[in-house]
């Protein structure tokens, strides 16, 4: 099997042998991926000339219907995707569901937003502001679709969700998409796009896919295009500094890595529901996708007096996770996606041990339920403890993209918030506490450094949506080292693909515009 690219309205094979697609459970080569000779600039141009006008001619409701049709086409083939996710990403059935159903679910959410926006093609913000006496001259703000293409470059850990959460928002906004999945796990994205194209539910040029390195993509960007990237901070820097990205000045959104934290409130101790909820959340973070989630809890901040209790509870849980071949239904955690990721995770762990000692894990798991310990990319759930988080640097700065999290004590609420901010800007933080004053004050104190804050008390219990999970209705992205980007957030996500213009004129003219637009606050 060799993955092809879908560009300029047809499937095209790369000219070279390409990179192998590997089963990380046992090292078996499944196929290859290559886009040598596939013209990325032509792909963007085709999307701009063909898909763009088709989408812009449609209303939001019609574009929403397209998204619903894509979701239905994928749902019809849902079962076939789990096997691909298992073989190419080492996913358990649960891991695969997070990725696959997360993607399909996001498409459905944005399909509903399209229906709500109705038969309009632009959005008017509510209200006008008077700019002259007697209201003879006023201003309103309207959003219209950028006449470009969207280039979506995605990370390896979410080949489905990463593809569809970006594509759903762009297509609803009226912008055609050229998506580039990460090569190592591109099989799932490739199969899903193949199924959608075969279902014939999208106008020509609305969705293109480049499987492989993607020659000419960055060079092909033009003004009015949008570049949305998810991946490492290093690659983000390369993209930001690319000569044509600087020259053509497309919109850029970066979702990069992040040293997220969770905080146990000073009120919480063993026997309290919030204590157990935090332990459950951290354990889930270590387990799901073998810890390869950008929103994962990398630092666990606990009151100094609770360090022993939290350590014992987490070590107990981590030691009981069944690791191995996800084909075995008893397995709760599979391997990392590749040997390269395993190597990178071990190298990162080595750096964390400058600041912290390993409590559990720290190597290839001793016991595997299936899979090959040598050829596979397994990594034991690993808990570290950092006694002096003020002096430490690595634990606040190095993301080990695997099942690795570091426990650290805080002295008082202000210290907890200060340590959380040492992440330099993060995607998500959670607070587990029944002390409303502490929780509210801490949420406000950490907010400038975080894109999403989840606060859990005993009343919320298990009804929360999870520290790790990005939700279509809420913004996803974080400041600083997390990339400074923002995705999703319901209708807010449309802003990236639309231009807000202040229109100044007579109130009657503004009324005409408003009459042709959907009213919404983005
Ligand atoms: P990566 O190595 O930075 O790769 C990300 C994407 O960029 C891949 O599609 C890759 O393609 C592509 N790429 C690499 N170099 C490129 C270049 N010079 N020009 C154009 N494209 C280029 O990241 P990764 O290893 O896939 O993902 C793991 C990282 O992503 C972690 O650090 C994680 O925290 C972060 N992440 C962040 C979020 C978020 O929402 N903030 C979500 C998921 C993951 P190839 O695969 O073909 O090289």
Coordinates of C-alpha atoms and ligand atoms in Angstrom, one line a residue:
X1 CA 0.0 0.0 0.0
X2 CA 1.2 3.4 -0.9
X3 CA -0.8 6.4 0.1
X4 CA -1.7 8.9 -2.6
X5 CA -2.6 12.6 -2.6
X6 CA -5.9 14.0 -3.7
X7 CA -5.1 17.3 -5.4
X8 CA -6.4 19.2 -8.5
X9 CA -9.5 16.9 -8.4
X10 CA -7.7 13.6 -8.8
X11 CA -5.6 11.1 -6.9
X12 CA -1.9 11.4 -7.6
X13 CA 1.0 9.1 -6.5
X14 CA 4.3 10.4 -5.4
X15 CA 7.3 9.5 -7.5
X16 CA 9.6 8.2 -4.8
X17 CA 9.4 5.3 -2.5
X18 CA 8.6 7.5 0.4
X19 CA 8.5 7.0 4.2
X20 CA 7.3 3.7 5.6
X21 CA 4.0 3.4 7.5
X22 CA 4.8 1.2 10.5
X23 CA 2.7 -0.7 13.1
X24 CA 4.2 0.5 16.4
X25 CA 3.1 -2.6 18.2
X26 CA 5.7 -4.8 16.4
X27 CA 7.5 -2.7 13.8
X28 CA 5.7 -4.3 10.8
X29 CA 5.9 -2.1 7.7
X30 CA 2.3 -1.5 6.5
X31 CA 3.0 0.6 3.4
X32 CA 4.5 3.9 2.5
X33 CA 3.6 7.5 2.1
X34 CA 5.1 9.9 -0.5
X35 CA 4.1 13.1 -2.3
X36 CA 7.3 13.7 -4.3
X37 CA 6.3 15.5 -7.5
X38 CA 2.8 16.4 -6.2
X39 CA 2.5 20.1 -6.8
X40 CA 1.4 21.8 -3.5
X41 CA 1.2 25.2 -5.1
X42 CA -1.1 23.8 -7.9
X43 CA -3.2 22.1 -5.2
X44 CA -3.8 25.4 -3.4
X45 CA -4.4 27.2 -6.7
X46 CA -7.0 24.6 -7.7
X47 CA -8.7 24.9 -4.3
X48 CA -8.8 28.7 -4.7
X49 CA -10.2 28.7 -8.2
X50 CA -12.6 25.8 -8.0
X51 CA -13.6 25.0 -4.4
X52 CA -13.6 28.6 -3.2
X53 CA -16.2 30.0 -5.6
X54 CA -18.4 27.0 -5.1
X55 CA -18.4 27.4 -1.4
X56 CA -18.8 31.2 -1.4
X57 CA -21.9 30.8 -3.6
X58 CA -23.5 28.7 -0.9
X59 CA -25.2 29.9 2.2
X60 CA -24.1 28.9 5.7
X61 CA -27.0 26.5 5.9
X62 CA -25.9 24.8 2.6
X63 CA -22.3 24.6 3.8
X64 CA -23.6 23.1 7.1
X65 CA -25.4 20.5 5.0
X66 CA -22.2 19.6 3.3
X67 CA -20.5 19.0 6.7
X68 CA -23.4 16.8 7.8
X69 CA -23.1 14.8 4.6
X70 CA -19.3 14.4 5.2
X71 CA -20.1 13.3 8.8
X72 CA -22.7 10.8 7.5
X73 CA -20.3 9.4 4.9
X74 CA -17.7 8.8 7.6
X75 CA -20.1 7.4 10.1
X76 CA -21.2 4.8 7.5
X77 CA -17.6 3.5 7.4
X78 CA -16.9 4.1 11.1
X79 CA -15.9 0.5 11.9
X80 CA -13.3 0.2 9.3
X81 CA -11.4 3.1 10.8
X82 CA -10.7 1.6 14.2
X83 CA -8.5 -1.1 12.6
X84 CA -6.4 1.5 10.8
X85 CA -6.0 3.6 13.9
X86 CA -4.9 0.4 15.8
X87 CA -2.4 -0.7 13.2
X88 CA -0.9 2.7 12.1
X89 CA -1.1 4.5 15.5
X90 CA -1.2 1.7 18.1
X91 CA -4.6 3.0 19.3
X92 CA -6.8 1.1 21.6
X93 CA -10.5 1.1 20.7
X94 CA -11.0 4.0 23.1
X95 CA -8.0 6.0 21.7
X96 CA -9.4 5.4 18.2
X97 CA -12.9 6.6 19.3
X98 CA -11.5 9.8 20.7
X99 CA -9.9 10.5 17.3
X100 CA -12.5 9.2 14.9
X101 CA -15.7 10.1 16.8
X102 CA -14.1 13.4 17.9
X103 CA -13.7 14.2 14.2
X104 CA -17.2 13.1 13.1
X105 CA -18.7 14.8 16.2
X106 CA -17.0 18.1 15.4
X107 CA -18.3 18.0 11.8
X108 CA -21.9 17.5 13.2
X109 CA -21.5 20.4 15.6
X110 CA -20.5 22.8 12.8
X111 CA -23.2 21.4 10.6
X112 CA -25.7 22.6 13.3
X113 CA -24.0 26.0 13.5
X114 CA -24.5 26.3 9.7
X115 CA -28.2 25.5 10.1
X116 CA -28.5 28.2 12.8
X117 CA -26.8 30.8 10.7
X118 CA -29.3 30.0 7.9
X119 CA -29.5 31.5 4.4
X120 CA -26.8 34.1 4.7
X121 CA -23.3 34.3 3.4
X122 CA -21.9 36.9 5.7
X123 CA -22.2 37.7 9.4
X124 CA -23.1 41.1 11.0
X125 CA -22.2 41.8 14.6
X126 CA -25.1 43.0 16.6
X127 CA -25.6 46.8 16.9
X128 CA -24.3 49.9 15.2
X129 CA -22.4 52.8 16.6
X130 CA -23.4 56.4 15.7
X131 CA -20.6 58.5 14.3
X132 CA -22.5 61.8 13.7
X133 CA -25.1 63.9 15.2
X134 CA -28.7 62.9 14.5
X135 CA -27.5 59.4 13.6
X136 CA -26.9 60.4 10.0
X137 CA -23.7 58.4 9.8
X138 CA -23.0 55.2 11.6
X139 CA -20.8 52.1 11.6
X140 CA -21.4 48.4 11.8
X141 CA -19.0 45.4 11.7
X142 CA -19.5 42.6 9.2
X143 CA -17.6 39.4 8.5
X144 CA -17.1 38.1 5.0
X145 CA -15.3 35.0 3.7
X146 CA -11.6 35.3 2.7
X147 CA -11.3 34.6 -1.0
X148 CA -8.3 32.2 -0.5
X149 CA -7.5 28.6 0.4
X150 CA -6.8 27.1 3.8
X151 CA -3.6 25.0 4.3
X152 CA -4.0 22.7 7.2
X153 CA -0.8 21.0 8.5
X154 CA -1.6 18.4 11.2
X155 CA 0.2 16.5 13.9
X156 CA 0.6 12.7 14.0
X157 CA -1.5 12.1 17.2
X158 CA -4.9 13.0 15.7
X159 CA -5.1 12.0 12.1
X160 CA -8.9 12.2 12.1
X161 CA -9.9 14.8 14.7
X162 CA -7.1 17.1 13.6
X163 CA -8.2 16.9 10.0
X164 CA -11.9 17.4 10.6
X165 CA -11.9 19.9 13.4
X166 CA -10.0 22.3 11.1
X167 CA -11.8 21.4 7.9
X168 CA -15.3 21.7 9.4
X169 CA -14.7 25.4 10.5
X170 CA -13.0 26.4 7.2
X171 CA -15.7 24.8 5.0
X172 CA -18.5 26.4 7.1
X173 CA -16.8 29.8 6.7
X174 CA -16.6 29.1 2.9
X175 CA -12.9 28.4 2.5
X176 CA -11.6 25.4 0.6
X177 CA -9.1 23.1 2.3
X178 CA -5.8 21.6 1.4
X179 CA -4.9 19.2 4.3
X180 CA -1.6 17.7 5.0
X181 CA -1.6 15.0 7.7
X182 CA 1.6 14.0 9.5
X183 CA 3.2 11.3 7.4
X184 CA 3.7 8.7 10.2
X185 CA 0.0 8.2 10.7
X186 CA -1.5 9.5 7.5
X187 CA -3.3 6.2 6.6
X188 CA -6.5 7.1 8.6
X189 CA -6.8 10.6 7.1
X190 CA -6.2 9.1 3.7
X191 CA -8.9 6.5 4.0
X192 CA -11.4 9.0 5.4
X193 CA -10.8 11.5 2.6
X194 CA -11.0 8.7 0.0
X195 CA -14.4 7.7 1.4
X196 CA -15.7 11.2 1.4
X197 CA -14.5 11.8 -2.1
X198 CA -16.1 8.5 -3.3
X199 CA -19.3 9.5 -1.5
X200 CA -19.4 12.6 -3.9
X201 CA -20.8 14.9 -1.2
X202 CA -18.4 17.8 -1.6
X203 CA -18.1 20.1 -4.6
X204 CA -14.9 19.8 -6.6
X205 CA -11.9 21.5 -5.0
X206 CA -13.4 21.9 -1.5
X207 CA -11.1 19.3 0.0
X208 CA -7.7 18.2 -1.1
X209 CA -5.2 16.0 0.7
X210 CA -1.4 15.8 0.5
X211 CA 0.1 12.6 1.9
X212 CA 3.8 13.1 2.3
X213 CA 6.2 16.0 2.7
X214 CA 4.2 18.4 0.5
X215 CA 6.4 20.2 -2.0
X216 CA 5.5 23.8 -2.8
X217 CA 2.7 24.1 -0.2
X218 CA 4.3 26.9 1.8
X219 CA 5.7 28.5 -1.5
X220 CA 2.1 28.4 -2.9
X221 CA 0.5 30.4 -0.1
X222 CA -1.0 33.8 -1.2
X223 CA -2.5 36.8 0.5
X224 CA -6.1 35.9 1.8
X225 CA -5.0 32.2 2.4
X226 CA -5.0 30.8 5.9
X227 CA -2.3 28.5 7.3
X228 CA -3.3 26.5 10.3
X229 CA -0.6 24.3 11.9
X230 CA -0.7 21.8 14.7
X231 CA 2.6 20.2 15.8
X232 CA 5.8 20.9 17.5
X233 CA 7.1 24.4 18.4
X234 CA 10.2 23.7 16.3
X235 CA 8.2 23.1 13.1
X236 CA 6.0 26.1 14.0
X237 CA 9.1 28.3 14.0
X238 CA 10.2 27.0 10.6
X239 CA 6.8 27.8 9.2
X240 CA 6.6 31.2 10.7
X241 CA 10.0 32.1 9.3
X242 CA 9.4 30.7 5.8
X243 CA 10.2 33.4 3.3
X244 CA 6.9 33.1 1.4
X245 CA 4.9 32.9 4.6
X246 CA 6.5 36.2 5.6
X247 CA 6.0 37.7 2.1
X248 CA 2.5 36.5 1.3
X249 CA 1.3 37.1 4.8
X250 CA -1.5 34.5 5.0
X251 CA -3.4 34.3 8.2
X252 CA -1.5 31.9 10.6
X253 CA -2.8 29.9 13.5
X254 CA -0.3 27.8 15.5
X255 CA -1.3 25.0 17.9
X256 CA 2.0 23.9 19.4
X257 CA 3.1 21.9 22.4
X258 CA 2.3 22.8 25.9
X259 CA 3.3 21.9 29.5
X260 CA -0.2 21.8 30.9
X261 CA -0.8 21.5 34.6
X262 CA -3.5 20.4 37.0
X263 CA -3.9 21.8 40.5
X264 CA -5.3 20.0 43.6
X265 CA -6.9 22.6 45.9
X266 CA -5.5 23.1 49.5
X267 CA -8.8 21.9 50.8
X268 CA -8.6 18.4 49.2
X269 CA -7.2 15.3 50.7
X270 CA -7.6 11.5 50.5
X271 CA -11.2 10.5 50.8
X272 CA -12.5 13.7 49.1
X273 CA -14.2 13.3 45.8
X274 CA -12.0 15.9 44.2
X275 CA -8.9 14.1 45.3
X276 CA -10.1 10.9 43.5
X277 CA -11.2 12.9 40.5
X278 CA -7.8 14.4 40.1
X279 CA -6.1 11.0 40.4
X280 CA -8.5 9.6 37.8
X281 CA -7.9 12.4 35.4
X282 CA -4.1 12.2 35.7
X283 CA -4.2 8.4 35.2
X284 CA -6.5 8.8 32.2
X285 CA -4.0 11.3 30.8
X286 CA -1.2 8.9 31.1
X287 CA -3.2 6.1 29.5
X288 CA -5.2 7.6 26.6
X289 CA -3.3 7.6 23.4
X290 CA -0.3 6.6 25.5
X291 CA -0.1 10.2 26.7
X292 CA 0.3 11.6 23.2
X293 CA -2.2 14.4 23.6
X294 CA -1.1 18.1 23.4
X295 CA -3.5 19.0 26.2
X296 CA -2.2 16.3 28.5
X297 CA -1.4 16.9 32.2
X298 CA 2.4 17.3 32.3
X299 CA 2.6 18.8 35.8
X300 CA 0.6 17.9 38.9
X301 CA 0.6 20.7 41.4
X302 CA -0.4 19.6 44.9
X303 CA -0.3 21.2 48.4
X304 CA 3.1 20.3 49.9
X305 CA 1.3 18.4 52.7
X306 CA -0.5 16.2 50.2
X307 CA 2.5 15.1 48.1
X308 CA 2.8 11.7 49.7
X309 CA -0.9 10.9 49.4
X310 CA -1.1 11.9 45.7
X311 CA 2.1 10.1 44.9
X312 CA 0.9 6.9 46.5
X313 CA -2.5 7.0 44.8
X314 CA -1.0 7.8 41.3
X315 CA 1.8 5.2 41.6
X316 CA -0.8 2.6 42.5
X317 CA -3.0 3.4 39.5
X318 CA -0.1 3.8 37.1
X319 CA 1.3 0.4 38.1
X320 CA -2.0 -1.3 37.2
X321 CA -2.4 -0.1 33.6
X322 CA -2.4 -3.0 31.2
X323 CA 0.0 -2.2 28.3
X324 CA 0.5 -4.1 25.1
X325 CA -1.1 -4.9 21.8
X326 CA -4.4 -3.0 21.5
X327 CA -5.8 -6.0 19.6
X328 CA -6.1 -7.6 23.0
X329 CA -9.3 -6.1 24.5
X330 CA -7.8 -6.1 28.0
X331 CA -5.1 -3.7 27.0
X332 CA -5.7 -0.2 28.2
X333 CA -2.6 1.5 26.7
X334 CA -0.8 0.8 23.4
X335 CA 2.6 2.0 22.2
X336 CA 3.8 5.4 21.1
X337 CA 3.3 5.9 17.4
X338 CA 6.8 5.2 16.3
X339 CA 10.3 4.3 17.3
X340 CA 11.3 7.9 16.6
X341 CA 8.7 9.1 19.1
X342 CA 9.9 6.5 21.6
X343 CA 13.5 7.7 21.2
X344 CA 12.4 11.4 21.5
X345 CA 10.4 10.6 24.7
X346 CA 13.3 8.8 26.3
X347 CA 15.6 11.7 25.5
X348 CA 13.1 14.1 26.9
X349 CA 12.6 12.0 30.1
X350 CA 16.4 12.1 30.5
X351 CA 16.2 15.9 30.6
X352 CA 13.4 15.9 33.1
X353 CA 15.4 13.8 35.5
X354 CA 17.7 16.8 35.9
X355 CA 14.9 18.2 38.0
X356 CA 12.9 15.3 39.2
X357 CA 13.2 11.7 40.3
X358 CA 11.3 8.8 38.7
X359 CA 8.6 7.3 40.9
X360 CA 7.2 4.7 38.5
X361 CA 7.9 3.8 34.9
X362 CA 10.8 5.4 33.1
X363 CA 11.5 2.7 30.5
X364 CA 10.0 0.0 28.3
X365 CA 7.3 -1.7 30.3
X366 CA 8.5 -4.9 32.0
X367 CA 5.4 -6.8 31.2
X368 CA 3.5 -6.5 27.9
X369 CA 0.2 -8.1 27.0
X370 CA 1.2 -8.8 23.4
X371 CA 3.4 -6.7 21.1
X372 CA 7.1 -6.7 20.7
X373 CA 9.2 -5.0 23.4
X374 CA 12.1 -4.5 21.0
X375 CA 10.5 -3.7 17.7
X376 CA 7.5 -1.9 19.2
X377 CA 7.4 1.6 20.6
X378 CA 6.2 0.9 24.1
X379 CA 6.8 3.3 27.0
X380 CA 5.7 2.6 30.5
X381 CA 3.4 5.1 32.3
X382 CA 5.9 7.4 34.1
X383 CA 5.4 9.5 37.1
X384 CA 8.2 11.8 38.3
X385 CA 8.5 14.0 41.4
X386 CA 10.1 17.3 41.5
X387 CA 11.0 18.4 45.1
X388 CA 12.0 22.0 44.2
X389 CA 9.8 23.3 41.4
X390 CA 11.1 26.8 41.9
X391 CA 14.7 25.9 41.0
X392 CA 13.6 23.5 38.3
X393 CA 13.5 24.4 34.6
X394 CA 13.2 21.3 32.5
X395 CA 9.9 20.2 34.1
X396 CA 8.3 23.5 33.1
X397 CA 9.8 23.7 29.7
X398 CA 10.2 20.2 28.2
X399 CA 7.3 18.4 26.7
X400 CA 7.8 14.6 26.7
X401 CA 5.1 13.5 24.3
X402 CA 4.2 10.3 26.0
X403 CA 2.8 8.9 29.2
X404 CA 4.9 11.2 31.4
X405 CA 3.8 13.5 34.2
X406 CA 5.6 15.3 37.0
X407 CA 4.3 15.8 40.6
X408 CA 5.4 18.9 42.4
X409 CA 4.5 20.7 45.7
X410 CA 3.2 24.2 46.1
X411 CA 3.3 26.3 49.3
X412 CA 0.2 28.5 48.9
X413 CA -2.4 29.5 46.2
X414 CA -0.2 32.2 44.8
X415 CA 2.7 29.8 44.5
X416 CA 0.4 27.3 42.7
X417 CA -0.6 29.9 40.1
X418 CA 3.0 31.0 39.7
X419 CA 4.1 27.5 39.0
X420 CA 1.3 26.9 36.5
X421 CA 2.4 30.0 34.6
X422 CA 6.0 28.7 34.4
X423 CA 4.7 26.6 31.5
X424 CA 5.1 29.8 29.5
X425 CA 1.6 29.6 28.1
X426 CA -0.4 26.4 27.9
X427 CA -3.4 24.9 26.2
X428 CA -5.3 23.7 29.2
X429 CA -5.3 23.6 33.0
X430 CA -7.6 22.0 35.5
X431 CA -8.3 22.8 39.2
X432 CA -9.8 20.2 41.5
X433 CA -11.2 21.8 44.6
X434 CA -14.3 22.3 46.7
X435 CA -13.1 25.7 47.9
X436 CA -14.9 28.1 45.6
X437 CA -12.9 31.1 46.7
X438 CA -9.6 29.3 45.9
X439 CA -10.9 27.9 42.6
X440 CA -12.2 31.2 41.3
X441 CA -9.2 33.2 42.4
X442 CA -6.8 30.6 40.9
X443 CA -8.8 30.4 37.6
X444 CA -8.5 34.2 37.3
X445 CA -4.8 34.1 38.2
X446 CA -3.9 31.5 35.6
X447 CA -6.3 32.6 32.8
X448 CA -3.8 34.9 31.0
X449 CA -1.5 31.9 30.5
X450 CA -4.1 29.4 29.5
X451 CA -6.5 28.8 26.6
X452 CA -8.9 26.6 28.6
X453 CA -9.5 26.2 32.4
X454 CA -11.5 23.3 33.8
X455 CA -12.7 23.6 37.4
X456 CA -14.0 20.5 39.1
X457 CA -15.7 20.3 42.4
X458 CA -17.6 17.5 44.1
X459 CA -20.9 18.7 42.6
X460 CA -19.5 18.5 39.0
X461 CA -18.1 15.1 39.9
X462 CA -17.6 12.9 36.8
X463 CA -19.8 15.1 34.7
X464 CA -16.9 17.1 33.4
X465 CA -15.7 16.8 29.8
X466 CA -12.1 16.0 30.7
X467 CA -8.9 18.0 31.1
X468 CA -7.5 16.7 27.9
X469 CA -10.4 17.0 25.5
X470 CA -10.8 19.9 23.2
X471 CA -14.5 20.7 22.8
X472 CA -16.0 22.2 19.6
X473 CA -18.0 24.7 21.6
X474 CA -15.0 26.0 23.5
X475 CA -11.8 27.7 22.3
X476 CA -8.8 25.4 21.8
X477 CA -5.3 27.0 21.8
X478 CA -3.1 28.7 24.2
X479 CA -0.8 31.7 24.5
X480 CA 3.0 31.8 24.4
X481 CA 4.8 28.5 23.8
X482 CA 1.4 26.8 23.1
X483 CA 1.5 28.8 19.8
X484 CA -0.7 31.7 20.5
X485 CA -3.4 30.2 18.4
X486 CA -7.1 29.7 18.8
X487 CA -9.3 27.1 17.1
X488 CA -12.9 26.0 17.5
X489 CA -14.9 27.9 20.2
X490 CA -18.2 27.5 18.3
X491 CA -18.7 30.4 15.9
X492 CA -15.5 32.1 17.1
X493 CA -13.6 29.6 15.0
X494 CA -15.0 31.3 11.8
X495 CA -13.0 34.4 12.5
X496 CA -9.8 32.9 11.2
X497 CA -11.3 32.3 7.8
X498 CA -13.3 35.6 7.5
X499 CA -12.5 39.3 7.4
X500 CA -14.1 41.7 9.8
X501 CA -14.7 45.0 8.2
X502 CA -16.1 48.2 9.8
X503 CA -18.7 49.5 7.4
X504 CA -19.4 53.2 7.8
X505 CA -22.4 54.8 6.1
X506 CA -26.0 55.9 6.5
X507 CA -28.1 53.8 8.8
X508 CA -30.3 52.7 5.9
X509 CA -27.2 51.2 4.1
X510 CA -26.1 49.4 7.3
X511 CA -29.7 48.1 7.6
X512 CA -29.5 46.6 4.1
X513 CA -26.2 44.9 4.9
X514 CA -27.6 43.6 8.2
X515 CA -30.6 42.3 6.4
X516 CA -28.5 40.2 4.1
X517 CA -26.4 38.8 7.0
X518 CA -26.8 36.4 9.9
X519 CA -26.5 38.3 13.2
X520 CA -23.9 36.8 15.5
X521 CA -21.1 37.9 17.9
X522 CA -17.9 36.1 16.9
Ligands
LIG1 P1 5.8 18.0 13.9 O1 6.9 17.1 13.8 O2 6.0 19.4 14.2 O3 4.9 17.8 12.6 C1 3.6 18.4 12.5 C2 3.3 18.5 11.0 O4 4.2 19.4 10.4 C3 3.4 17.2 10.2 O5 2.3 17.1 9.3 C4 4.7 17.4 9.5 O6 4.8 16.6 8.3 C5 4.7 18.8 9.2 N1 6.0 19.4 8.9 C6 7.2 19.2 9.5 N2 8.1 19.9 8.9 C7 7.5 20.7 8.0 C8 8.0 21.7 7.1 N3 9.2 22.1 7.0 N4 7.1 22.2 6.2 C9 5.8 21.8 6.2 N5 5.3 20.9 7.1 C10 6.2 20.3 7.9 O7 4.8 17.5 15.1 P2 4.3 16.0 15.4 O8 5.4 15.2 15.9 O9 3.5 15.5 14.2 O10 3.3 16.3 16.5 C11 3.6 16.3 17.9 C12 3.6 17.6 18.5 O11 2.4 18.3 18.2 C13 3.6 17.6 20.0 O12 4.6 18.5 20.4 C14 2.3 18.1 20.4 O13 2.3 18.8 21.6 C15 1.8 19.0 19.3 N6 0.4 19.0 19.2 C16 -0.3 20.1 19.5 C17 -1.7 20.2 19.4 C18 -2.4 21.4 19.7 O14 -3.6 21.5 19.4 N7 -1.8 22.4 20.2 C19 -2.4 19.0 19.0 C20 -1.6 17.9 18.7 C21 -0.3 17.9 18.8 P3 5.6 15.2 8.2 O15 4.9 14.3 9.2 O16 5.3 14.8 6.8 O17 7.0 15.5 8.6

